[in-house]
CSV table of C-alpha atoms in Angstrom, one decimal:
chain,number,residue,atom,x,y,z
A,10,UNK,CA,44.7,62.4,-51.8
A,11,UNK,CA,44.7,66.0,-52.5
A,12,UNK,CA,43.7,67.6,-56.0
A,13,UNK,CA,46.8,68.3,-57.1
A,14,UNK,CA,49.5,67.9,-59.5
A,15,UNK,CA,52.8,67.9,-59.1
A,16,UNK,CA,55.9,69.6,-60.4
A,17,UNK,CA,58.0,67.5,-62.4
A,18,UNK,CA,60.8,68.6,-60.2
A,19,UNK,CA,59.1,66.6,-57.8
A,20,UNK,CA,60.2,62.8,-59.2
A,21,UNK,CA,63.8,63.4,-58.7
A,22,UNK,CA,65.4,60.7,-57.1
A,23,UNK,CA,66.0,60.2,-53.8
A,24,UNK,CA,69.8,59.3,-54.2
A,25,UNK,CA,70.2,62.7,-56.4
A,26,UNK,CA,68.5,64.7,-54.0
A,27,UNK,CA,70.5,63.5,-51.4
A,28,UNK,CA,73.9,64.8,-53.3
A,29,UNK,CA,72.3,67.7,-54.0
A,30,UNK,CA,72.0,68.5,-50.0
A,31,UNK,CA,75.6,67.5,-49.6
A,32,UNK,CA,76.8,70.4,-51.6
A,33,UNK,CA,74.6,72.8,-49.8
A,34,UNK,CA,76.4,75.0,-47.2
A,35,UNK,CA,74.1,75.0,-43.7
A,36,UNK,CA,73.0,78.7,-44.6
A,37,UNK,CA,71.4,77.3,-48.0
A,38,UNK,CA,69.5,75.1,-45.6
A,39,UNK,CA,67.4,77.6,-44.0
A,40,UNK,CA,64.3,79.1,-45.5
A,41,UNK,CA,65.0,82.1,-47.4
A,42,UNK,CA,63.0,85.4,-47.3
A,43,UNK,CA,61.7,85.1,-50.9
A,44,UNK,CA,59.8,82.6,-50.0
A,45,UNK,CA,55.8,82.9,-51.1
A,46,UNK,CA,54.0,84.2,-47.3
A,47,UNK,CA,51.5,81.7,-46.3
A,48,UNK,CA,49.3,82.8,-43.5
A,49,UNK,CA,46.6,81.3,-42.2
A,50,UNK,CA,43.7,83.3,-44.1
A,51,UNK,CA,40.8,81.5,-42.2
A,52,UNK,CA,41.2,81.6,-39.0
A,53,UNK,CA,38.2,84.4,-38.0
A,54,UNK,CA,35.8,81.7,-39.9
A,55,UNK,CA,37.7,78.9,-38.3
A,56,UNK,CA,37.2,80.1,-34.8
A,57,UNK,CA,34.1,81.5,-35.1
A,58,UNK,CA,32.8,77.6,-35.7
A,59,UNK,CA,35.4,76.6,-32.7
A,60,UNK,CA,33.7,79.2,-29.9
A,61,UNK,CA,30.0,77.7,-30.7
A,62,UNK,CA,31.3,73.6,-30.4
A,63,UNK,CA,33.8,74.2,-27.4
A,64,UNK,CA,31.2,76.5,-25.7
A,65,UNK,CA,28.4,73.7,-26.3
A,66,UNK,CA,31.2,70.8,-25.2
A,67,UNK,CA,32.6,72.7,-21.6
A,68,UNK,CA,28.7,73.2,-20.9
A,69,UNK,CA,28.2,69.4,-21.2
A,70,UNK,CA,31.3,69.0,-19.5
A,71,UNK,CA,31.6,71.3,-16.4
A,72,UNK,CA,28.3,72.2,-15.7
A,73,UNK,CA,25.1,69.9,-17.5
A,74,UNK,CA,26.2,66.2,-16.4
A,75,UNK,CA,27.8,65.9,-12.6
A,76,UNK,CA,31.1,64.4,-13.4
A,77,UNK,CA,34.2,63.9,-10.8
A,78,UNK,CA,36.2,66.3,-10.0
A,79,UNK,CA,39.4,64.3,-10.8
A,80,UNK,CA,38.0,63.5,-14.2
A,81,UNK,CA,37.1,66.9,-15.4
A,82,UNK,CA,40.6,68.4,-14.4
A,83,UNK,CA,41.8,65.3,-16.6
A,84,UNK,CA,39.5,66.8,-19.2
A,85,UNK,CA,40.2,70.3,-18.5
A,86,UNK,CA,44.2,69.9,-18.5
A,87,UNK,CA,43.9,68.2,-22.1
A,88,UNK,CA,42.1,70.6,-23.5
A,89,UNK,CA,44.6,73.1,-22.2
A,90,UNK,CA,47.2,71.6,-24.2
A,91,UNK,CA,44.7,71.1,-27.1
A,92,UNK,CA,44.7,74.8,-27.3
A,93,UNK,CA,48.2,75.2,-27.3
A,94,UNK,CA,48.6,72.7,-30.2
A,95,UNK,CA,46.3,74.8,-32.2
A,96,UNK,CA,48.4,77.5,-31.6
A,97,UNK,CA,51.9,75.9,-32.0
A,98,UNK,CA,50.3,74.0,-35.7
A,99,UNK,CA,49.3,77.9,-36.9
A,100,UNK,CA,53.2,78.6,-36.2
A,101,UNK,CA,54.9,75.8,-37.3
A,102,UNK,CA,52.9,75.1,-40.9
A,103,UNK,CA,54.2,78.2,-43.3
A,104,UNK,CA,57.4,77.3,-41.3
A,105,UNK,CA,57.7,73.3,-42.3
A,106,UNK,CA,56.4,75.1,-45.9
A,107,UNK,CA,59.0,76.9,-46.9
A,108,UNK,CA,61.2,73.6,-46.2
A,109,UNK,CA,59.5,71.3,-48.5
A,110,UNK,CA,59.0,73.8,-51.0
A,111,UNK,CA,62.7,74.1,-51.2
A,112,UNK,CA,62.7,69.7,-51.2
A,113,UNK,CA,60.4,70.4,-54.1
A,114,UNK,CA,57.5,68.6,-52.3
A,115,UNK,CA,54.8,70.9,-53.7
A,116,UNK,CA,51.7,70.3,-56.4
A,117,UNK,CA,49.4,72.4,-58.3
A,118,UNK,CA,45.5,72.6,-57.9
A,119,UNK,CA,43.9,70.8,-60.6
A,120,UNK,CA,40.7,72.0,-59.5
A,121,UNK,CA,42.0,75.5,-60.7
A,122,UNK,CA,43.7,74.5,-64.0
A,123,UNK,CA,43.5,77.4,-66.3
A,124,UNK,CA,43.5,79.9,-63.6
A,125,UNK,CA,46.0,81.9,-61.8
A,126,UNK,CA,45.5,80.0,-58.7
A,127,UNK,CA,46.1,76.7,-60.7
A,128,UNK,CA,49.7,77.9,-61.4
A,129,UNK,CA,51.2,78.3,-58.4
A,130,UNK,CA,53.1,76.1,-56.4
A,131,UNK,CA,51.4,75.0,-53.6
A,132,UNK,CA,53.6,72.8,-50.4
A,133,UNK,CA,52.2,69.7,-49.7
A,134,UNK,CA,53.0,66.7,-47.1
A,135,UNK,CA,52.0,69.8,-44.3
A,136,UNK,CA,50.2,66.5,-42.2
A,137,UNK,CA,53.5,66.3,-41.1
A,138,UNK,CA,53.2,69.0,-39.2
A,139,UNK,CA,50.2,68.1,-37.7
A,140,UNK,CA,51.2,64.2,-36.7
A,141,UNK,CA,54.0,65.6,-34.9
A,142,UNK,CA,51.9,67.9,-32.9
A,143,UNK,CA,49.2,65.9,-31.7
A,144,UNK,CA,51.9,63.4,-30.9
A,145,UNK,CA,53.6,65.8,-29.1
A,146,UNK,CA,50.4,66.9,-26.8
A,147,UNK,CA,49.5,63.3,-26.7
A,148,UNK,CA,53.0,62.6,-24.9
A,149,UNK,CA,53.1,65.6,-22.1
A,150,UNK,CA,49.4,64.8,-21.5
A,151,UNK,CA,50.7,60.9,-20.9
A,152,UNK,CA,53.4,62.4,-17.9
A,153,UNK,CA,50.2,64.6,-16.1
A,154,UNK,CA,47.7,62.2,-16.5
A,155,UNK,CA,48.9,58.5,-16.1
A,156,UNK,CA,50.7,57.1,-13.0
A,157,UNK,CA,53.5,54.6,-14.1
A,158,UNK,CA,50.6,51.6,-12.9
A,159,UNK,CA,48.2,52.9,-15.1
A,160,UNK,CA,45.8,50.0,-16.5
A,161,UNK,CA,45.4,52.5,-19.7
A,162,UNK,CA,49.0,53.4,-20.2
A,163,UNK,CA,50.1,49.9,-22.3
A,164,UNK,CA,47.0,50.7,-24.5
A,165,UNK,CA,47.5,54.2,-24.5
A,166,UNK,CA,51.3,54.1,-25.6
A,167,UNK,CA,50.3,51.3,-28.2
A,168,UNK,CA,47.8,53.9,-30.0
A,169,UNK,CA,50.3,56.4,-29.8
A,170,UNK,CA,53.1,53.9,-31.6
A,171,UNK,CA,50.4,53.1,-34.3
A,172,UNK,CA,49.4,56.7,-35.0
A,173,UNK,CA,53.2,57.5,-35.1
A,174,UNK,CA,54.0,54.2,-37.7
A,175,UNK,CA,51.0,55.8,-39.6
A,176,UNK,CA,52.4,59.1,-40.2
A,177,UNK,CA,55.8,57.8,-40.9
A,178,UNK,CA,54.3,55.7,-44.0
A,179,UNK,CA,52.0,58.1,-44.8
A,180,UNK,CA,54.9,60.5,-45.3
A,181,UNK,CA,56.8,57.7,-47.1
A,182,UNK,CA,53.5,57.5,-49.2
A,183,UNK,CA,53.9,61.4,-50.1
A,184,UNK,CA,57.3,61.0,-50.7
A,185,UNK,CA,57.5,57.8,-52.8
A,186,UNK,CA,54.1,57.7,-53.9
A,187,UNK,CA,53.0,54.6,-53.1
A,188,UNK,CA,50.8,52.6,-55.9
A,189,UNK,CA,47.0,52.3,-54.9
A,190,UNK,CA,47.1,48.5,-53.9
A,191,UNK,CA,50.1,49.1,-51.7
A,192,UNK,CA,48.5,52.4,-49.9
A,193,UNK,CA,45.4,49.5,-48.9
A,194,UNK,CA,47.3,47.3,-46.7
A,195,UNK,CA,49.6,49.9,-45.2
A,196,UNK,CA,47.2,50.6,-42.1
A,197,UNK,CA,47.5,47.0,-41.3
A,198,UNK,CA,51.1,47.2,-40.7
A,199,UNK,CA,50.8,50.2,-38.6
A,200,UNK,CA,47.4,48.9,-36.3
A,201,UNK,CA,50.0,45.9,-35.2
A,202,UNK,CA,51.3,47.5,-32.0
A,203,UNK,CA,47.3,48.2,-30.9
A,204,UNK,CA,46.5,45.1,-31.7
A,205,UNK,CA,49.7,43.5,-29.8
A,206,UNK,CA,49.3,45.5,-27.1
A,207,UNK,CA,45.0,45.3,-26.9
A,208,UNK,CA,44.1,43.7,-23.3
A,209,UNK,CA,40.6,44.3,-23.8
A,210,UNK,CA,37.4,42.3,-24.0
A,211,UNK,CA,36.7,40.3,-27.2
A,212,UNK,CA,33.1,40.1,-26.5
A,213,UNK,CA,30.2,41.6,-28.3
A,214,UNK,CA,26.7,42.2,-26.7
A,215,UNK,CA,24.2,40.4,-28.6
A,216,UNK,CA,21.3,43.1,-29.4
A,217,UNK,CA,18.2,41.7,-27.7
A,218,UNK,CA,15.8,41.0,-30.9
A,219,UNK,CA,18.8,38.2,-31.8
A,220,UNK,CA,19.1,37.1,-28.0
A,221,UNK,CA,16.1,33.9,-28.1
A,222,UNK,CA,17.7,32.7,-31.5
A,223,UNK,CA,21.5,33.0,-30.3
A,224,UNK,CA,20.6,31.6,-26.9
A,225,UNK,CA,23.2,34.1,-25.0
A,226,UNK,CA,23.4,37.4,-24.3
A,227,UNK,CA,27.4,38.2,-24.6
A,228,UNK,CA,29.3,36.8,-27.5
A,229,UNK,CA,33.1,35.8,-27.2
A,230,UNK,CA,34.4,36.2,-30.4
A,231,UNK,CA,38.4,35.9,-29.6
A,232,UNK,CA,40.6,36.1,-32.4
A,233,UNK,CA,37.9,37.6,-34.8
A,234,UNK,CA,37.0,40.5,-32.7
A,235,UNK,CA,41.1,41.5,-33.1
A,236,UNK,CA,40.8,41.0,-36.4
A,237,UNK,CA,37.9,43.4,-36.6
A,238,UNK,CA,39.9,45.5,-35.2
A,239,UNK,CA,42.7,45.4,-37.6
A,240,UNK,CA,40.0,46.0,-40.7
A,241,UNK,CA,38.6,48.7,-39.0
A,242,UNK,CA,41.6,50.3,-38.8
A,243,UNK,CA,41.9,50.1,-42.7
A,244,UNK,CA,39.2,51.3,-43.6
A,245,UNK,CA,39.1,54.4,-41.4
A,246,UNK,CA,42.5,55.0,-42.6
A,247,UNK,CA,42.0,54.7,-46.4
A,248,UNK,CA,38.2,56.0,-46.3
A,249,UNK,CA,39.9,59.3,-45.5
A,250,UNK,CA,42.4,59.5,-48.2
A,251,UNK,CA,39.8,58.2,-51.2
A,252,UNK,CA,37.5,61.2,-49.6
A,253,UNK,CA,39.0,63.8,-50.7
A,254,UNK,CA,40.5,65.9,-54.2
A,255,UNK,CA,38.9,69.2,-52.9
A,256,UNK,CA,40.8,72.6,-50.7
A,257,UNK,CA,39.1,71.6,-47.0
A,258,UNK,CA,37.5,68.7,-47.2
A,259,UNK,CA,40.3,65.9,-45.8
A,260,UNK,CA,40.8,68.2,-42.7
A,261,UNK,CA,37.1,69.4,-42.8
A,262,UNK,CA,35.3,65.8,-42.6
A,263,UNK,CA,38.2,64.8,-39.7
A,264,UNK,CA,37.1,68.2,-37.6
A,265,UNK,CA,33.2,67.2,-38.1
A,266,UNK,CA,33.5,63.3,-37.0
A,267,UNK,CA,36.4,64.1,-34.1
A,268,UNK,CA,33.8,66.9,-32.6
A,269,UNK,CA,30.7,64.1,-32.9
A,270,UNK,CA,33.3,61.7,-31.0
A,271,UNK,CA,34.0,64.4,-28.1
A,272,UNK,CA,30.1,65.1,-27.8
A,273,UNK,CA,29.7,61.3,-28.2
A,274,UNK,CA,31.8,60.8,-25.3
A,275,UNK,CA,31.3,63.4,-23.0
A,276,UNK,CA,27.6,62.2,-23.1
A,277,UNK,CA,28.3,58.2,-22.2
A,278,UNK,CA,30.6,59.9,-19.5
A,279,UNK,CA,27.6,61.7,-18.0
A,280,UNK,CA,25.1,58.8,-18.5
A,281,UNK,CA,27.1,56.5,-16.9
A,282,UNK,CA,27.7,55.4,-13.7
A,283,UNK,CA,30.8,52.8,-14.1
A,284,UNK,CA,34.1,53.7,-13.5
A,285,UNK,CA,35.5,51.6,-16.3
A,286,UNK,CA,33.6,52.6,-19.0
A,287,UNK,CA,33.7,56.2,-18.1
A,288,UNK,CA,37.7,55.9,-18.1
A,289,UNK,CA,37.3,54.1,-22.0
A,290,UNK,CA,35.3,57.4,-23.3
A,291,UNK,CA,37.4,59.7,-21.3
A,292,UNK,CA,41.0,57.9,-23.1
A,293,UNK,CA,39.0,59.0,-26.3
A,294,UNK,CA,38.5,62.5,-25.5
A,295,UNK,CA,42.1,62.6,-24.1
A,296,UNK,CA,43.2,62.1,-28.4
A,297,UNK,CA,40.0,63.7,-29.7
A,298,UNK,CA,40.4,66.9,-28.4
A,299,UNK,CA,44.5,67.7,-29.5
A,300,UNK,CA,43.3,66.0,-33.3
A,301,UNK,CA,40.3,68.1,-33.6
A,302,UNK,CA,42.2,71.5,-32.1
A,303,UNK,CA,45.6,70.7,-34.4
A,304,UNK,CA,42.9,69.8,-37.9
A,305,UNK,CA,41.6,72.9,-37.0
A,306,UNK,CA,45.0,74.6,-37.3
A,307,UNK,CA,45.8,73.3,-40.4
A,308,UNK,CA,42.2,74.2,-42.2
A,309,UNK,CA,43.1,77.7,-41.4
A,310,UNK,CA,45.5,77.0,-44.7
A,311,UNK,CA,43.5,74.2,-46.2
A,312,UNK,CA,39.9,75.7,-46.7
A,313,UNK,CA,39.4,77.4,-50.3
A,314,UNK,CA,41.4,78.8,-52.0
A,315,UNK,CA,44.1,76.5,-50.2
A,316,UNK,CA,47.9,77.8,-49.9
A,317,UNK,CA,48.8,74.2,-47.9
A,318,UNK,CA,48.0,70.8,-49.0
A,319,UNK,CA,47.4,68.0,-46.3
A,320,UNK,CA,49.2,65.0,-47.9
A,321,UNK,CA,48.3,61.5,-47.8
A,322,UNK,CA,50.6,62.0,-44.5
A,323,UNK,CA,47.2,64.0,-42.6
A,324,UNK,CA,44.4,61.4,-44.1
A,325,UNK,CA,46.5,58.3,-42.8
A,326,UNK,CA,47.1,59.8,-39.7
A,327,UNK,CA,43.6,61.0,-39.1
A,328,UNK,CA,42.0,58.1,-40.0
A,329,UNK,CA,44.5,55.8,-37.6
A,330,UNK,CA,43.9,58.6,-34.9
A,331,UNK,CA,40.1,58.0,-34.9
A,332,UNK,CA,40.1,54.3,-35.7
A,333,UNK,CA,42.5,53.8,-32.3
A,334,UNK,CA,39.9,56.3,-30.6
A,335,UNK,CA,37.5,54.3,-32.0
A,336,UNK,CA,38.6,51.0,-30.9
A,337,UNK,CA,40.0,51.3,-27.6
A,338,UNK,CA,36.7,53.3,-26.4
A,339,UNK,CA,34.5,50.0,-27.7
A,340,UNK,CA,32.2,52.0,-29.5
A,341,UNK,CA,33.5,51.1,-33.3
A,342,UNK,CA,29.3,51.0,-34.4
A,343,UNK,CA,28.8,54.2,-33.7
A,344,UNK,CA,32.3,55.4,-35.3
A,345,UNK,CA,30.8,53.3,-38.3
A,346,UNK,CA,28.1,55.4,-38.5
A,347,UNK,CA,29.7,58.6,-38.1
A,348,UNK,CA,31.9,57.7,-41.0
A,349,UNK,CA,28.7,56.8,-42.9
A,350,UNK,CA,29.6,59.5,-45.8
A,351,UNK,CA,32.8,57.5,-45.7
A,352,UNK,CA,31.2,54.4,-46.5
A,353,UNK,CA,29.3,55.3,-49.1
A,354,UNK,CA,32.2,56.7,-51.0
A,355,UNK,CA,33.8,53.4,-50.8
A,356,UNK,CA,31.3,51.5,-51.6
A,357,UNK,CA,31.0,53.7,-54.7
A,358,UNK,CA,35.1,53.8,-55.3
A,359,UNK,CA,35.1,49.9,-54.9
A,360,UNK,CA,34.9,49.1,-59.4
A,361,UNK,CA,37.5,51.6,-59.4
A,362,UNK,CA,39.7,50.4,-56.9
A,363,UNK,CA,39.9,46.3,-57.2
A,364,UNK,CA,40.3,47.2,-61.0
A,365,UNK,CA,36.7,46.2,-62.3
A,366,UNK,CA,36.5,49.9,-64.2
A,367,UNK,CA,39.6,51.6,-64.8
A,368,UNK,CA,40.7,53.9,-62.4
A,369,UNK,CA,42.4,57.1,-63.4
A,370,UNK,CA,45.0,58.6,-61.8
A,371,UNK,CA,43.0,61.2,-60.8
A,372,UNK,CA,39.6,61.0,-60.1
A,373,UNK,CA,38.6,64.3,-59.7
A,374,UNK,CA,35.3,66.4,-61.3
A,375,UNK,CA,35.7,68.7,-64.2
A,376,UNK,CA,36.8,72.6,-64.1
A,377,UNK,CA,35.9,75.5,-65.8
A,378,UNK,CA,37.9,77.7,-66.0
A,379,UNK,CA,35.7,80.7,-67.8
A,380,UNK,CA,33.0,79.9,-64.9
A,381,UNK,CA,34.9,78.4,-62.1
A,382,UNK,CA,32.3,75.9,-61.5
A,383,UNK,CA,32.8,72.1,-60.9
A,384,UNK,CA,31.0,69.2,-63.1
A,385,UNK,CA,30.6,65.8,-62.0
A,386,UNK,CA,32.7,62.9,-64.0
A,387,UNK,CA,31.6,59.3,-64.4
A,388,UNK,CA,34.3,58.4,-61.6
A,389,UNK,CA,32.9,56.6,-58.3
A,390,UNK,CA,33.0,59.1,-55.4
A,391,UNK,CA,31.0,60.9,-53.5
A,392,UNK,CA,32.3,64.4,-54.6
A,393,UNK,CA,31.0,63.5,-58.4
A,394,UNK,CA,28.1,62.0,-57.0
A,395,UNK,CA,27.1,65.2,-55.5
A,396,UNK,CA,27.5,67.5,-58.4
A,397,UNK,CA,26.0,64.7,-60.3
A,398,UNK,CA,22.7,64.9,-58.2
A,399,UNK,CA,22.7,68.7,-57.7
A,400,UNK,CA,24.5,70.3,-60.3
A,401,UNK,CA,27.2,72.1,-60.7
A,402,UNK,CA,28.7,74.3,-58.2
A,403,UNK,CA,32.1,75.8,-56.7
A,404,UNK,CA,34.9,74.2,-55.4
A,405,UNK,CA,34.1,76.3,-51.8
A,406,UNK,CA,30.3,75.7,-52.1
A,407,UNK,CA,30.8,71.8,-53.0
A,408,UNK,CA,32.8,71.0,-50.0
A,409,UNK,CA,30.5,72.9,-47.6
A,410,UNK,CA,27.6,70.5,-49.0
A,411,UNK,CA,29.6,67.4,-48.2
A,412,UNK,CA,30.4,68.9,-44.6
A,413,UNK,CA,27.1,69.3,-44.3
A,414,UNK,CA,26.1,65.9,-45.6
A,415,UNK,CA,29.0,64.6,-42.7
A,416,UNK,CA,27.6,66.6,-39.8
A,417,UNK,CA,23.6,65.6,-40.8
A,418,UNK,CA,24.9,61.8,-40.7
A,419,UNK,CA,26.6,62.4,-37.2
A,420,UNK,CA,23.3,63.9,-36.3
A,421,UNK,CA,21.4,60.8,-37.4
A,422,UNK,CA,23.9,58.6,-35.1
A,423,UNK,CA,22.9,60.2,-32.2
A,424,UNK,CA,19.2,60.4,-32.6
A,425,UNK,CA,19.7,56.5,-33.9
A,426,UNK,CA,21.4,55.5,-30.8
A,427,UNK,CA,18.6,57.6,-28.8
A,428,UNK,CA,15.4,55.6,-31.0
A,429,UNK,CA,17.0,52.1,-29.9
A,430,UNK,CA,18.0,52.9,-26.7
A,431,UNK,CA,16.6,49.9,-24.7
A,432,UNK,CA,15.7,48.1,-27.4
A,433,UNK,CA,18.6,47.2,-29.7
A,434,UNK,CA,21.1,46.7,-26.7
């Protein structure tokens, strides 16, 4: 859910627009040359922050915890292609932009209403771009890495037809603009091939302060643990799209929780000395590396000002992407935790969105035009909660607080899981 408006143009109907393409000749299909240039205005910044994680992530990897050889070409050849999707999504975005401009799938800025920024037209549904990519990556990785007998490549396959259903309703979403109620059970639809295909354990391990008043250490929990599952993948989806209304902060939150999954992992890896479990957290790094290099492709064009919008098509997918990471790596508390931010919007958003309060279409803070500063509304989200608390601000400043806010939660998961170490589990 991006801050934006969107043209009127934009609610033609589908069977008009489809007679209008009929009477198009295949030159009037191509993008034309007067076209608005979008380029990708921060990349120095973007990969500036890039050099300091990756350098901190390949020292973990290659050189701090002794891992097998096998397994750190597995992790070396991903990242490989990881790189290259962050190259091919910096091509490909002002190219898929000019197309749905011309489809008239654009919207203007609310958050610069009054200004000259606010007026122009500004592509959306570019998550599109990034689905396909990671999807893409995903696939070739699939034919280097897994052997036809794979044990992982059911599972692996299934995550990639859920993250694929995602982004096709999540594009359908954009298109048709799905009412609010609707948008809530659409992950459920798309989690059903991991949850078909799931061969893993159902059990949960009991945390030891509950062990002498459960009276067993593992808990089977069958059915319930699947449809834990399913939930999860809900909320991760959806807690991702009611985030959101401000240029950089949909892609921005995804890049911060996928980099505290890769570190995440790449420590469990190095801590751990069964086979099994280190081939679960490296099947997560193997999709958190191409979703973090592709999201950073795309905030190149997303971070303020923006001159792309991600779409409900980008926050579905991410959130499936890391829900499936999530789940199939059977560490969902700690993804829980990472998305803490996350749940505390929804928590706050939940009178709004079961209809207790009304719920506007937008609910965005206040802009001033003559000082370009954001004011928080009454509305139940995190963004007006944090202008509420501290004031008001920029758009640009605003969303670096609530990156912040993201990355000092992640911080707190680790040095949680480091305090009860032993103790809780």
């Amino acid at each position: 859910m991006a801050a934006r408006k969107r043209g009127p143009s934009a609610a033609k109907p589908t069977v008009i627009m489809a007679e209008e393409t009929r009477s198009l000749d295949v030159n009037a299909m191509s993008p034309n040359s007067e076209d608005p240039s979008i380029k990708p205005s921060k990349i120095g910044q973007v990969l500036s922050v890039s050099v300091v994680f990756f350098g901190a992530f390949f020292y973990l990897a290659f050189y701090h915890y002794k891992i097998e050889r096998e397994l750190r070409w597995s992790i070396f050849v991903n990242s490989v292609l990881s790189f290259v999707g962050f190259g091919v999504t910096l091509v490909l975005i002002p190219v898929a932009s000019k197309y749905v401009l011309r489809r008239n799938l654009f919207g203007y800025d609310i958050n610069k209403k009054g200004t000259a920024q606010g007026s122009i037209k500004v592509p959306e549904s570019l998550g599109i771009v990034i689905g396909i990519v990671f999807l893409v990556l995903a696939i070739l990785f699939q034919y280097s890495n897994f052997t036809s007998d794979s044990i992982w490549l059911v599972e692996y396959n299934a995550a990639l037809a859920s993250i694929c259903f995602m982004v096709l309703l999540g594009f359908v979403d954009d298109v048709l603009d799905v009412p609010w109620r609707v948008k809530l059970v659409l992950p459920s639809f798309a989690a059903l091939p991991l949850l078909m295909a799931y061969a893993g354990h159902t059990t949960i391990i009991v945390p030891k302060p509950l062990i002498p008043y459960v009276g067993i250490d593992v808990l089977d929990l069958g059915w319930v643990y699947k449809l834990y599952m399913g939930l999860l993948a809900v909320f991760c989806t959806n807690s991702i799209n009611i985030h959101a209304g401000i240029n950089g902060l949909e892609a921005g939150q995804t890049a911060v929780i996928a980099a505290a999954i890769l570190i995440h992992n790449i420590m469990q890896i190095g801590a751990s000395s069964d086979p099994e479990y280190k081939q679960a957290h490296a099947f997560s790094i193997y999709l958190a590396q191409p979703l973090l290099t592709t999201t950073l492709g795309l905030l190149c064009y997303n971070w303020y000002p923006s001159s792309v919008f991600v779409g409900d098509t980008y926050t579905y997918f991410a959130g499936m992407a890391m829900a499936v990471i999530g789940i199939l790596a059977h560490f969902s508390e700690t993804l829980l935790i990472f998305f803490l931010p996350q749940v505390l919007n929804f928590l706050a958003s939940c009178p709004q969105l079961f209809g207790i309060i009304k719920c506007p279409r937008h609910r965005l803070p206040r802009f001033d035009p003559k000082t370009g500063l954001l004011t928080g509304t009454k509305d139940g989200t995190l963004v007006n909660i944090f202008l509420n608390l501290f004031g008001q601000c920029s758009e640009q400043s605003l969303c670096i607080r609530l990156l912040l806010f993201q990355a000092l939660c992640c911080l707190f998961c680790f040095v949680l899981r480091y305090l009860l170490t032993g103790w809780y589990k």
